[in-house]
XYZ file of N, CA and C in Angstrom:
546
model
N 75.210 100.827 81.664
C 74.684 101.516 80.924
C 73.548 100.813 80.340
N 73.569 99.389 80.410
C 72.269 98.616 79.756
C 72.334 97.419 80.712
N 70.989 97.511 81.416
C 70.988 96.353 82.389
C 70.584 95.159 81.883
N 70.541 95.072 80.440
C 70.322 93.576 79.914
C 71.720 92.927 79.479
N 72.862 93.752 79.670
C 74.049 93.111 79.529
C 74.727 92.680 80.856
N 75.239 91.263 80.941
C 75.532 90.853 82.063
C 76.956 90.383 81.893
N 77.789 90.268 82.678
C 79.236 89.673 82.601
C 79.344 88.623 83.892
N 79.915 87.594 83.426
C 80.431 86.751 84.269
C 81.845 86.001 84.194
N 82.741 86.205 85.303
C 84.067 85.626 85.117
C 84.167 84.488 86.137
N 84.819 83.571 85.687
C 84.844 82.162 86.374
C 86.391 82.367 87.146
N 86.594 81.260 88.176
C 87.929 81.213 88.893
C 88.888 80.494 88.198
N 88.317 79.954 86.908
C 89.563 79.422 86.233
C 89.806 80.025 84.742
N 89.399 81.216 84.772
C 89.735 82.160 83.440
C 88.704 82.010 82.593
N 87.568 81.804 82.712
C 86.617 81.687 81.577
C 85.684 82.913 81.811
N 85.133 83.567 80.670
C 84.284 84.827 80.852
C 83.076 84.427 79.865
N 81.818 84.840 80.511
C 80.726 84.675 79.663
C 79.795 86.218 79.698
N 79.258 86.332 78.538
C 78.429 87.498 78.519
C 77.004 87.133 78.108
N 76.004 88.061 78.466
C 74.569 87.891 78.273
C 74.047 89.202 77.690
N 73.331 89.263 76.644
C 72.752 90.694 76.192
C 71.276 90.584 76.449
N 70.689 89.443 77.155
C 69.419 89.282 77.319
C 68.992 89.291 78.888
N 69.724 89.874 79.623
C 69.393 90.013 81.100
C 69.694 88.648 81.994
N 70.760 87.799 81.298
C 70.963 86.680 82.016
C 70.277 85.365 81.308
N 69.506 85.447 80.388
C 68.784 84.298 80.066
C 69.584 83.294 79.084
N 70.508 83.963 78.443
C 71.355 83.113 77.674
C 72.928 83.661 77.726
N 73.742 82.799 77.783
C 75.148 83.408 77.799
C 76.204 82.949 76.814
N 76.923 83.664 76.227
C 77.933 83.255 75.283
C 79.249 83.328 75.897
N 80.243 82.479 75.661
C 81.526 82.270 76.374
C 82.584 83.241 75.337
N 83.385 83.839 75.843
C 84.380 84.551 75.253
C 85.507 83.562 74.529
N 85.981 84.104 73.600
C 86.945 83.380 72.784
C 88.220 83.038 73.425
N 88.540 83.883 74.404
C 90.021 83.840 74.773
C 89.717 83.660 76.472
N 90.655 83.078 77.230
C 90.812 82.764 78.432
C 91.204 84.392 79.064
N 90.753 84.722 80.540
C 91.006 85.731 80.914
C 91.776 85.387 82.237
N 92.371 86.437 82.968
C 92.953 86.443 84.327
C 91.992 85.367 85.398
N 92.554 84.478 86.015
C 91.724 83.674 86.983
C 91.587 84.442 88.146
N 90.874 84.058 88.984
C 90.650 84.833 90.305
C 91.279 84.606 91.590
N 90.962 85.193 92.418
C 91.590 84.850 94.017
C 90.489 84.224 94.758
N 91.001 83.188 95.447
C 90.104 82.236 96.244
C 88.997 83.115 97.184
N 89.508 84.330 97.534
C 88.782 85.210 98.414
C 87.848 86.347 97.737
N 88.719 87.102 96.788
C 88.086 87.940 96.234
C 87.519 88.045 94.698
N 87.890 86.770 94.171
C 87.247 86.731 92.741
C 88.075 87.505 91.848
N 87.560 87.892 90.721
C 87.819 88.798 89.668
C 87.318 89.891 89.844
N 87.642 90.995 89.014
C 86.948 92.062 89.198
C 86.629 92.720 87.445
N 85.273 93.081 87.427
C 84.904 93.216 86.176
C 84.531 94.826 86.218
N 85.030 95.659 85.231
C 84.921 97.146 85.331
C 84.308 97.429 83.883
N 82.829 97.679 83.901
C 82.507 98.244 82.589
C 82.675 99.697 82.190
N 82.844 99.822 81.129
C 82.829 101.249 80.703
C 81.624 102.128 81.178
N 81.677 103.315 81.455
C 80.445 104.285 82.015
C 79.924 104.874 80.561
N 80.739 104.932 79.427
C 80.277 105.555 78.166
C 80.143 104.597 77.159
N 80.989 103.326 76.868
C 80.470 102.535 75.688
C 80.346 101.202 76.321
N 79.062 100.640 75.963
C 78.740 99.455 76.348
C 79.373 98.251 75.838
N 80.396 98.269 74.872
C 81.333 97.431 74.258
C 82.595 97.292 74.988
N 82.943 98.344 75.899
C 84.207 98.460 76.519
C 84.084 97.854 77.949
N 85.154 97.059 78.246
C 85.138 96.392 79.847
C 86.528 96.078 80.004
N 86.919 96.216 81.329
C 88.135 95.671 81.562
C 87.943 94.652 82.814
N 88.933 93.651 82.819
C 88.744 92.682 83.698
C 90.024 92.336 84.221
N 90.187 91.970 85.470
C 91.442 91.801 86.357
C 91.190 90.435 87.100
N 92.513 90.039 87.651
C 92.718 88.988 88.260
C 94.048 88.564 88.346
N 94.212 87.308 88.432
C 95.492 86.680 88.556
C 96.616 87.022 87.348
N 97.639 87.860 87.697
C 98.467 88.220 86.547
C 100.031 87.542 86.737
N 99.811 86.101 87.408
C 101.087 85.524 87.505
C 101.559 84.804 86.292
N 100.508 84.297 85.670
C 100.833 83.573 84.397
C 100.395 84.157 83.025
N 99.569 85.321 83.328
C 99.172 86.126 82.077
C 98.978 87.419 82.476
N 98.473 88.498 81.837
C 98.258 89.697 82.150
C 97.245 89.800 83.181
N 97.383 90.662 84.219
C 96.685 90.861 85.457
C 95.354 91.280 85.025
N 95.418 92.376 83.941
C 94.239 93.148 83.648
C 94.071 93.116 81.844
N 93.027 92.919 81.491
C 92.755 92.661 80.296
C 91.550 93.450 79.732
N 91.531 94.044 78.543
C 90.508 95.040 78.214
C 89.946 94.570 76.827
N 88.543 94.339 76.882
C 87.476 94.156 75.705
C 87.114 95.461 74.995
N 86.894 95.517 73.664
C 86.355 96.533 73.019
C 85.125 95.978 72.118
N 84.946 94.869 72.216
C 83.742 94.259 71.759
C 82.772 93.293 72.425
N 82.479 94.044 73.561
C 81.576 93.655 74.700
C 81.849 92.178 75.462
N 83.180 91.768 75.291
C 83.633 90.752 76.108
C 83.838 89.501 75.289
N 83.772 89.811 73.892
C 84.141 88.525 73.314
C 85.544 88.118 73.052
N 86.510 89.310 72.965
C 87.882 88.942 72.881
C 88.528 89.930 73.934
N 89.780 89.824 74.129
C 90.409 90.517 75.116
C 91.880 90.798 74.605
N 92.261 91.994 75.307
C 93.758 92.281 74.805
C 94.559 92.585 76.216
N 95.864 92.193 76.336
C 96.439 92.352 77.692
C 96.720 93.979 77.803
N 96.746 94.394 79.125
C 97.105 95.671 79.530
C 97.991 95.520 80.374
N 99.276 94.976 80.013
C 100.401 94.863 81.163
C 101.594 95.659 81.005
N 101.593 96.572 80.228
C 102.797 97.450 80.179
C 103.243 98.167 81.463
N 104.256 97.963 82.085
C 104.324 98.670 83.456
C 103.960 97.864 84.614
N 102.940 97.078 84.505
C 102.308 96.156 85.449
C 103.165 95.194 85.899
N 103.720 94.818 87.149
C 104.248 93.579 87.329
C 103.275 92.431 87.430
N 103.857 91.159 87.220
C 103.196 89.960 87.375
C 102.722 89.893 88.834
N 101.315 90.197 88.995
C 100.747 89.982 90.389
C 99.301 89.945 90.362
N 98.706 89.749 91.466
C 97.147 89.853 91.481
C 96.725 90.937 91.611
N 95.534 91.134 90.669
C 94.884 92.495 90.784
C 93.542 92.217 91.174
N 93.221 92.698 92.378
C 92.133 92.553 93.250
C 90.841 93.351 92.731
N 91.205 94.684 92.398
C 90.104 95.657 92.162
C 90.614 96.704 91.114
N 89.474 97.280 90.682
C 89.818 98.455 89.644
C 88.785 99.630 89.898
N 88.998 100.765 89.301
C 88.166 101.939 89.623
C 88.586 102.760 88.422
N 87.720 103.517 87.951
C 88.016 104.573 86.796
C 87.830 105.851 87.211
N 88.520 106.794 86.707
C 88.134 108.363 87.026
C 87.014 108.793 86.175
N 86.453 109.995 86.333
C 85.289 110.354 85.712
C 85.252 110.225 84.328
N 86.187 110.471 83.603
C 86.383 110.368 82.079
C 87.066 109.021 81.403
N 87.406 108.308 82.305
C 88.110 106.835 82.227
C 89.436 106.967 81.516
N 90.044 108.081 81.756
C 91.505 108.453 81.275
C 92.307 107.672 82.072
N 91.929 107.500 83.412
C 92.981 106.831 84.145
C 92.197 105.741 85.046
N 92.704 104.443 84.816
C 92.155 103.250 85.612
C 93.083 102.900 86.784
N 92.551 102.858 88.102
C 93.246 102.764 89.019
C 93.223 100.910 89.373
N 94.198 100.467 90.000
C 94.114 99.012 90.378
C 94.800 98.763 91.750
N 93.974 97.977 92.590
C 94.346 97.452 93.696
C 95.071 96.163 93.646
N 96.406 96.060 93.989
C 97.059 94.801 93.588
C 97.927 94.284 94.829
N 98.374 93.289 94.795
C 99.234 92.561 95.695
C 100.436 93.210 95.888
N 100.882 93.994 94.772
C 102.328 94.649 94.541
C 102.001 96.289 94.946
N 100.836 96.698 95.458
C 100.379 97.940 95.871
C 99.493 98.593 94.839
N 99.364 100.032 94.976
C 98.449 100.856 94.042
C 99.157 101.117 92.749
N 98.190 100.895 91.735
C 98.672 101.268 90.351
C 97.689 102.050 89.817
N 98.175 102.772 88.733
C 97.440 103.627 87.928
C 97.741 103.452 86.470
N 96.625 103.157 85.559
C 96.849 102.930 84.141
C 96.549 104.386 83.315
N 97.527 105.046 82.861
C 97.040 106.226 82.007
C 96.912 105.866 80.520
N 95.422 106.091 80.072
C 95.192 105.553 78.648
C 95.952 106.171 77.692
N 96.199 107.455 77.743
C 96.894 108.174 76.642
C 98.387 107.663 76.601
N 99.046 107.157 77.580
C 100.173 106.560 77.480
C 100.167 105.068 77.337
N 99.032 104.479 77.391
C 98.964 102.918 77.384
C 99.950 102.277 78.179
N 100.128 102.885 79.582
C 101.089 102.156 80.435
C 100.586 102.511 81.901
N 101.027 101.394 82.795
C 100.791 101.450 84.271
C 101.851 101.949 84.877
N 101.370 102.665 86.082
C 102.546 103.360 86.875
C 102.198 102.983 88.265
N 103.307 102.883 88.899
C 103.355 102.690 90.545
C 102.800 103.786 91.320
N 101.815 104.256 91.806
C 101.437 105.481 92.632
C 101.671 105.446 94.046
N 102.511 104.490 94.559
C 102.630 104.481 96.107
C 103.363 105.668 96.635
N 104.291 106.010 95.744
C 105.010 107.091 96.298
C 106.013 106.852 97.417
N 106.480 107.734 98.235
C 107.427 107.287 99.271
C 106.600 107.222 100.581
N 105.196 107.253 100.738
C 104.707 107.298 102.049
C 103.730 106.203 102.213
N 103.165 105.528 101.122
C 102.204 104.754 101.352
C 102.984 103.288 101.455
N 102.246 102.428 102.385
C 102.742 101.311 102.941
C 103.034 100.340 101.807
N 103.983 99.545 101.588
C 104.280 98.329 100.723
C 103.796 97.122 101.309
N 102.699 96.936 100.851
C 101.536 95.745 101.076
C 100.531 95.695 99.995
N 99.631 94.604 100.332
C 98.762 94.180 99.630
C 97.553 95.427 99.594
N 96.842 95.648 98.439
C 95.971 96.894 98.395
C 94.880 95.935 97.874
N 93.631 95.635 98.719
C 92.801 94.792 98.220
C 91.671 95.541 97.612
N 91.226 96.740 97.753
C 90.085 97.344 96.983
C 90.660 98.995 96.542
N 89.884 99.385 95.716
C 89.894 100.698 95.405
C 88.593 101.247 94.837
N 88.396 102.534 95.175
C 87.326 103.254 94.484
C 87.615 104.697 93.964
N 87.176 105.255 93.208
C 87.376 106.510 92.772
C 86.240 107.607 93.334
N 86.791 108.552 94.118
C 85.860 109.535 94.771
C 85.973 110.724 93.943
N 84.899 110.955 93.261
C 85.000 111.921 92.008
C 84.916 113.346 92.632
N 84.227 113.650 93.989
C 84.072 114.819 94.461
C 85.402 115.597 94.993
N 86.310 114.550 95.238
C 87.458 115.018 95.797
C 88.793 114.645 94.825
N 88.344 113.974 93.773
C 89.251 113.397 92.525
C 90.599 112.570 93.289
N 89.978 111.673 93.858
C 90.848 110.666 94.770
C 90.693 109.487 94.421
N 91.764 108.505 94.373
C 91.685 107.185 94.381
C 91.745 106.528 95.921
N 90.721 105.881 96.435
C 90.816 105.450 97.860
C 90.914 104.152 97.869
N 92.168 103.606 98.319
C 92.531 102.096 98.420
C 92.233 101.567 99.696
N 92.038 100.508 99.805
C 91.818 99.593 101.141
C 92.918 98.664 101.502
N 93.607 98.585 102.371
C 94.593 97.565 102.722
C 94.060 96.772 103.803
N 94.825 95.594 104.037
C 94.588 94.946 105.235
C 95.627 95.048 106.325
N 95.254 95.673 107.380
C 96.125 95.954 108.572
C 96.608 97.431 108.509
N 96.728 98.283 107.268
C 97.105 99.484 107.119
C 96.308 100.456 107.070
N 95.129 100.170 107.018
C 93.891 101.079 106.853
C 93.659 101.508 105.288
N 92.885 102.855 105.188
C 92.583 103.279 103.904
C 93.470 104.240 103.608
N 93.610 104.480 102.279
C 94.982 105.390 101.778
C 94.340 105.966 100.509
N 94.201 107.353 100.779
C 93.465 108.254 99.722
C 94.909 108.739 98.937
N 94.745 108.476 97.752
C 95.877 108.883 96.623
C 95.217 109.866 95.812
N 95.674 111.180 96.140
C 95.232 112.333 94.955
C 96.047 112.422 93.814
N 95.522 112.405 92.878
C 96.285 112.297 91.615
C 96.158 113.871 91.191
N 97.145 114.560 91.268
C 97.351 116.028 90.683
C 97.768 115.922 89.320
N 97.247 116.903 88.466
C 98.017 117.130 86.988
C 99.256 117.847 87.282
N 99.938 117.152 86.599
C 101.424 117.998 86.404
C 102.043 117.953 85.270
N 103.070 119.169 85.122
C 103.561 119.372 83.876
C 105.214 119.171 84.156
N 105.710 119.013 82.962
C 107.204 118.989 82.979
C 107.682 120.122 82.141
N 108.579 121.084 82.658
C 109.274 121.880 81.748
C 110.493 121.648 81.158
N 110.897 121.363 79.745
C 111.772 120.867 79.406
C 112.722 122.144 78.569
N 112.342 123.079 78.929
C 113.326 124.320 78.446
C 114.616 124.478 79.297
N 115.404 124.975 78.674
C 116.974 124.994 79.173
C 116.781 126.263 80.546
N 117.354 125.948 81.359
C 117.350 126.935 82.696
C 118.735 127.736 82.635
N 119.695 126.985 82.016
C 120.827 127.740 82.026
C 121.691 127.581 80.427
N 122.609 128.330 79.926
C 123.346 128.042 78.858
C 124.593 127.554 79.293
N 125.069 127.413 80.504
C 126.254 127.060 80.946
C 126.534 125.527 80.952
N 127.853 125.361 80.493
C 128.277 123.681 80.366
C 128.607 123.334 81.773
N 127.960 122.271 82.092
C 128.447 121.713 83.448
C 129.418 120.653 83.220
N 130.566 120.196 83.934
C 131.264 118.987 84.028
C 131.606 118.666 85.280
N 131.782 117.603 85.445
C 132.309 117.106 86.941
C 133.227 115.739 86.676
N 133.639 115.405 87.689
C 134.757 114.385 87.777
C 134.471 113.367 88.915
N 134.429 112.117 88.685
C 134.285 111.290 89.852
C 135.593 110.770 89.983
N 136.287 110.845 91.094
C 137.431 110.349 91.465
C 137.632 109.726 92.960
N 138.423 108.579 93.111
C 138.772 107.698 92.197
C 137.756 106.849 91.582
N 138.124 106.192 90.381
C 136.837 105.629 89.815
C 137.645 104.255 89.771
N 137.211 102.934 90.242
C 135.963 103.070 91.082
C 136.176 103.585 92.188
N 135.223 104.143 92.967
C 135.182 104.796 94.215
C 135.263 103.570 95.269
N 136.087 103.787 96.274
C 136.136 102.926 97.465
C 136.170 103.688 98.723
N 135.946 102.800 99.833
C 136.130 103.363 101.144
C 137.460 103.388 101.745
């Protein structure tokens, strides 16, 4: 949004911001996730609000993803539902309602409305490290890159759940013997 705003994350969990194109930097008040020795940390600034940004990195001793709403001065953890893992990369959908994460524990999606992470590997995607992610807006797909298992396009479709009763019958069942044995 603003080319004068720069962010820098270090491998030891320090974060700096500049509002003058990198002439002077200010350090954040809190430590952030550290980086991976090959990939570093991922900084994902909002496309709509220059005060909002997401930062990911090592989530083994802290939250793997944190969010700032004050331009990187302070951060809050975004770890509900996300395992303690390394988060290598992030991407957002077109309205930033979903944040996708490439992690050592597979592909994950954060639903802003629910304030929670969800495993989106399903039953087909391989169980392995996902190193990169990008959101392809034209096909509404999160494209993940793995090492050794190729590229995985995970299309997120909107779904609804119908909670209305389908029948008024009362069902009962019995399990016998209890406990069941062979």
